[in-house]
Amino acid sequence: AQSVSQHNHHVILSEAASLELGCNYSYGGTVNLFWYVQYPGQHLQLLLKYFSGDPLVKGIKGFEAEFIKSKFSFNLRKPSVQWSDTAEYFCAVNARRNAGNMLTFGGGTRLMVKP
Amino acid sequence: ETGVTQSPTHLIKTRGQQVTLRCSSQSGHNTVSWYQQALGQGPQFIFQYYREEENGRGNFPPRFSGLQFPNYSSELNVNALELDDSALYLCASALNGGGAYEQYFGPGTRLTVT
């Protein structure tokens, strides 16, 4: 069975600091990878996705993520965070052969950006 | 374009009761998935419906069941509610064209079982 680990449960940063959130998955086959964000009081929104091709993907709001197949990782980065980035971030994996294309989520990282 | 909507927003039930949660998929989407998100955790996949048939199921007991209707809206039914069923239930819709696709989530239904 596939699983997803997000190493940092809580992260506190000051505005303008750089961000990197770790995500590792366990599955040996071909995967689709996602980062979702949940702002306070709002529903899950897709930040970015990787299906194939360039392993460095760019998403909305200046976020990017790099797929490193050899490390089973898909870390999320942003060069300079803003107060409005305060939210919970979820990494998710979908094994392509998996019936139903279910998403397996990590436990989430709660990011607080201090103004 | 209307996004994914869910009803009700909040619900309080007693242990042993049954509950039905509803989801309207985004326009043009033919696939609906349901997830359970317990407090402080990531969402867990319950099952998915594609063209009115169950198309995959996670590690949830049979008392969790669902339906998808011809207009692609969906219901999640939970029988014999237990305290641990208290969670946010998320519906996600997608357009399954045979390849990889992304899922769009609704706001969720917060279920409290007392």
Short mmCIF file of C-alpha atoms in Angstrom, two decimals:
data_model
loop_
_atom_site.label_atom_id
_atom_site.label_comp_id
_atom_site.label_asym_id
_atom_site.label_seq_id
_atom_site.Cartn_x
_atom_site.Cartn_y
_atom_site.Cartn_z
CA ALA A 1 0.00 0.00 0.00
CA GLN A 2 1.20 3.49 -0.74
CA SER A 3 1.90 5.98 2.03
CA VAL A 4 2.93 9.63 2.24
CA SER A 5 5.06 11.25 4.93
CA GLN A 6 5.27 14.94 5.65
CA HIS A 7 8.12 15.46 8.06
CA ASN A 8 7.23 18.86 9.46
CA HIS A 9 3.92 19.06 11.30
CA HIS A 10 4.25 22.72 12.24
CA VAL A 11 6.41 25.40 10.67
CA ILE A 12 6.68 29.01 11.78
CA LEU A 13 8.39 31.52 9.52
CA SER A 14 8.72 35.26 9.28
CA GLU A 15 7.59 37.06 6.15
CA ALA A 16 10.14 36.96 3.33
CA ALA A 17 11.74 33.78 4.64
CA SER A 18 12.18 30.87 2.26
CA LEU A 19 10.02 27.79 2.62
CA GLU A 20 10.64 24.14 1.96
CA LEU A 21 8.15 21.48 3.06
CA GLY A 22 9.20 17.87 2.78
CA CYS A 23 7.12 15.09 1.27
CA ASN A 24 8.17 11.48 0.78
CA TYR A 25 6.06 8.66 -0.53
CA SER A 26 6.39 4.93 -0.64
CA TYR A 27 5.36 3.34 -3.90
CA GLY A 28 7.62 1.77 -6.48
CA GLY A 29 5.58 2.40 -9.59
CA THR A 30 4.54 5.43 -11.58
CA VAL A 31 2.82 8.12 -9.58
CA ASN A 32 0.98 11.38 -9.93
CA LEU A 33 1.91 13.91 -7.25
CA PHE A 34 0.01 16.84 -5.80
CA TRP A 35 0.24 19.60 -3.25
CA TYR A 36 -3.00 20.95 -1.85
CA VAL A 37 -3.46 23.93 0.45
CA GLN A 38 -6.21 24.59 2.97
CA TYR A 39 -6.46 28.23 4.06
CA PRO A 40 -8.27 28.89 7.36
CA GLY A 41 -11.98 28.37 6.87
CA GLN A 42 -11.64 27.37 3.23
CA HIS A 43 -11.71 24.12 1.30
CA LEU A 44 -8.75 22.21 -0.11
CA GLN A 45 -7.30 23.87 -3.20
CA LEU A 46 -4.78 22.49 -5.65
CA LEU A 47 -1.43 24.29 -5.53
CA LEU A 48 0.40 22.25 -8.14
CA LYS A 49 0.63 18.82 -9.69
CA TYR A 50 3.12 16.53 -11.40
CA PHE A 51 2.00 13.95 -13.94
CA SER A 52 5.06 13.60 -16.18
CA GLY A 53 7.80 15.59 -17.92
CA ASP A 54 9.86 18.33 -16.26
CA PRO A 55 10.31 17.28 -12.62
CA LEU A 56 10.32 20.92 -11.51
CA VAL A 57 6.73 22.10 -11.53
CA LYS A 58 5.42 25.56 -10.88
CA GLY A 59 2.09 26.22 -9.27
CA ILE A 60 -0.02 29.12 -8.17
CA LYS A 61 1.08 31.93 -5.85
CA GLY A 62 4.78 31.45 -6.51
CA PHE A 63 4.99 27.88 -5.23
CA GLU A 64 7.05 25.20 -6.93
CA ALA A 65 7.89 21.57 -6.25
CA GLU A 66 10.57 19.19 -7.43
CA PHE A 67 9.98 15.51 -8.08
CA ILE A 68 13.09 13.46 -7.29
CA LYS A 69 12.25 9.91 -8.30
CA SER A 70 15.36 8.37 -6.74
CA LYS A 71 14.46 9.86 -3.37
CA PHE A 72 10.69 9.27 -3.65
CA SER A 73 10.30 12.93 -2.78
CA PHE A 74 8.17 15.85 -3.91
CA ASN A 75 9.19 18.82 -1.77
CA LEU A 76 7.31 22.11 -1.91
CA ARG A 77 9.23 25.39 -2.05
CA LYS A 78 8.63 29.10 -2.10
CA PRO A 79 11.48 31.63 -2.13
CA SER A 80 9.72 34.27 -0.04
CA VAL A 81 6.61 33.61 2.03
CA GLN A 82 3.88 36.10 2.82
CA TRP A 83 1.53 36.34 5.77
CA SER A 84 -1.26 35.21 3.45
CA ASP A 85 0.51 31.85 2.99
CA THR A 86 -0.54 30.87 6.50
CA ALA A 87 -2.42 27.62 5.90
CA GLU A 88 -2.19 23.85 6.11
CA TYR A 89 -0.38 22.12 3.26
CA PHE A 90 -1.01 18.55 2.16
CA CYS A 91 1.07 16.39 -0.12
CA ALA A 92 -0.86 13.68 -1.98
CA VAL A 93 0.05 10.78 -4.21
CA ASN A 94 -1.96 8.78 -6.69
CA ALA A 95 -0.58 5.49 -7.96
CA ARG A 96 -1.49 5.37 -11.61
CA ARG A 97 -2.37 1.70 -11.61
CA ASN A 98 -4.61 2.15 -8.63
CA ALA A 99 -8.24 1.46 -9.36
CA GLY A 100 -10.24 4.52 -8.53
CA ASN A 101 -7.24 6.82 -8.77
CA MET A 102 -7.43 7.36 -5.04
CA LEU A 103 -5.33 10.06 -3.47
CA THR A 104 -3.21 9.13 -0.48
CA PHE A 105 -2.54 12.21 1.63
CA GLY A 106 0.19 13.00 4.08
CA GLY A 107 -0.68 14.21 7.55
CA GLY A 108 -0.29 17.85 6.60
CA THR A 109 2.04 20.69 7.60
CA ARG A 110 0.59 23.67 9.36
CA LEU A 111 2.46 26.81 8.29
CA MET A 112 2.25 30.03 10.24
CA VAL A 113 3.85 33.13 8.74
CA LYS A 114 4.49 35.96 11.16
CA PRO A 115 4.07 39.48 9.77
CA GLU B 1 -18.74 27.50 -13.51
CA THR B 2 -20.11 26.15 -10.22
CA GLY B 3 -17.64 24.33 -8.02
CA VAL B 4 -18.22 21.29 -5.85
CA THR B 5 -20.95 21.81 -3.28
CA GLN B 6 -21.82 19.70 -0.25
CA SER B 7 -24.75 19.57 2.11
CA PRO B 8 -25.33 19.89 4.94
CA THR B 9 -22.47 22.02 6.28
CA HIS B 10 -22.70 20.65 9.78
CA LEU B 11 -24.51 17.69 11.27
CA ILE B 12 -24.84 16.25 14.76
CA LYS B 13 -25.94 12.63 15.15
CA THR B 14 -26.16 10.10 17.94
CA ARG B 15 -24.19 6.86 18.03
CA GLY B 16 -26.07 4.09 16.20
CA GLN B 17 -27.94 6.44 13.89
CA GLN B 18 -27.61 6.64 10.13
CA VAL B 19 -26.55 9.67 8.09
CA THR B 20 -26.64 10.72 4.43
CA LEU B 21 -24.29 13.36 3.06
CA ARG B 22 -24.71 14.90 -0.38
CA CYS B 23 -22.36 16.22 -3.02
CA SER B 24 -22.91 18.04 -6.29
CA SER B 25 -19.96 17.69 -8.62
CA GLN B 26 -18.46 20.47 -10.66
CA SER B 27 -20.10 20.97 -14.02
CA GLY B 28 -18.79 18.50 -16.60
CA HIS B 29 -17.19 16.16 -14.07
CA ASN B 30 -18.05 12.45 -14.20
CA THR B 31 -16.18 11.15 -11.17
CA VAL B 32 -16.79 11.71 -7.47
CA SER B 33 -14.58 10.63 -4.59
CA TRP B 34 -15.28 10.79 -0.88
CA TYR B 35 -12.69 11.34 1.82
CA GLN B 36 -12.79 11.39 5.62
CA GLN B 37 -10.61 13.95 7.40
CA ALA B 38 -10.29 13.44 11.13
CA LEU B 39 -9.13 16.39 13.22
CA GLY B 40 -5.43 17.07 12.74
CA GLN B 41 -4.99 14.48 10.00
CA GLY B 42 -4.90 14.34 6.24
CA PRO B 43 -7.93 13.17 4.27
CA GLN B 44 -8.41 9.41 3.89
CA PHE B 45 -9.97 7.91 0.78
CA ILE B 46 -13.33 6.21 1.33
CA PHE B 47 -14.45 5.36 -2.22
CA GLN B 48 -14.89 6.71 -5.70
CA TYR B 49 -17.77 6.59 -8.17
CA TYR B 50 -17.39 6.77 -11.93
CA ARG B 51 -20.40 6.69 -14.21
CA GLU B 52 -22.65 5.56 -11.35
CA GLU B 53 -20.50 2.59 -10.32
CA GLU B 54 -18.06 2.21 -7.45
CA ASN B 55 -14.60 2.47 -8.96
CA GLY B 56 -12.33 1.90 -6.00
CA ARG B 57 -12.60 1.70 -2.24
CA GLY B 58 -10.33 2.51 0.66
CA ASN B 59 -10.05 0.75 3.99
CA PHE B 60 -13.54 1.53 5.29
CA PRO B 61 -16.16 -0.95 6.52
CA PRO B 62 -19.30 -1.80 4.51
CA ARG B 63 -21.44 0.46 6.67
CA PHE B 64 -19.95 3.25 4.56
CA SER B 65 -21.80 3.14 1.25
CA GLY B 66 -22.50 5.48 -1.60
CA LEU B 67 -24.38 6.28 -4.73
CA GLN B 68 -23.79 8.30 -7.83
CA PHE B 69 -26.72 9.61 -9.83
CA PRO B 70 -27.07 10.15 -13.60
CA ASN B 71 -26.26 13.84 -13.14
CA TYR B 72 -23.03 12.71 -11.39
CA SER B 73 -24.05 14.03 -8.00
CA SER B 74 -23.38 11.63 -5.16
CA GLU B 75 -24.39 10.53 -1.68
CA LEU B 76 -22.37 9.06 1.15
CA ASN B 77 -24.33 6.94 3.62
CA VAL B 78 -23.00 5.82 6.96
CA ASN B 79 -24.96 3.32 9.05
CA ALA B 80 -24.60 2.47 12.72
CA LEU B 81 -22.63 5.61 13.48
CA GLU B 82 -19.71 5.33 15.89
CA LEU B 83 -17.99 8.09 17.85
CA ASP B 84 -14.88 7.70 15.66
CA ASP B 85 -16.94 8.63 12.61
CA SER B 86 -16.81 12.24 13.81
CA ALA B 87 -14.84 14.01 11.10
CA LEU B 88 -14.96 16.35 8.12
CA TYR B 89 -16.28 14.48 5.07
CA LEU B 90 -14.94 15.79 1.80
CA CYS B 91 -16.27 15.23 -1.66
CA ALA B 92 -14.04 15.71 -4.69
CA SER B 93 -15.04 15.68 -8.33
CA ALA B 94 -12.99 15.18 -11.45
CA LEU B 95 -13.24 14.62 -15.17
CA ASN B 96 -11.94 11.13 -15.83
CA GLY B 97 -10.95 11.01 -19.47
CA GLY B 98 -8.83 7.89 -19.12
CA GLY B 99 -5.55 9.53 -18.14
CA ALA B 100 -4.23 11.36 -15.12
CA TYR B 101 -6.52 13.96 -13.67
CA GLU B 102 -6.84 16.32 -10.72
CA GLN B 103 -9.60 16.35 -8.18
CA TYR B 104 -11.50 19.43 -7.01
CA PHE B 105 -12.69 19.45 -3.43
CA GLY B 106 -15.85 20.78 -1.86
CA PRO B 107 -16.03 22.58 1.48
CA GLY B 108 -16.94 19.44 3.39
CA THR B 109 -19.60 18.34 5.86
CA ARG B 110 -18.59 18.41 9.51
CA LEU B 111 -20.17 15.37 11.21
CA THR B 112 -20.23 15.11 14.99
CA VAL B 113 -21.34 11.85 16.57
CA THR B 114 -22.27 12.01 20.24
#
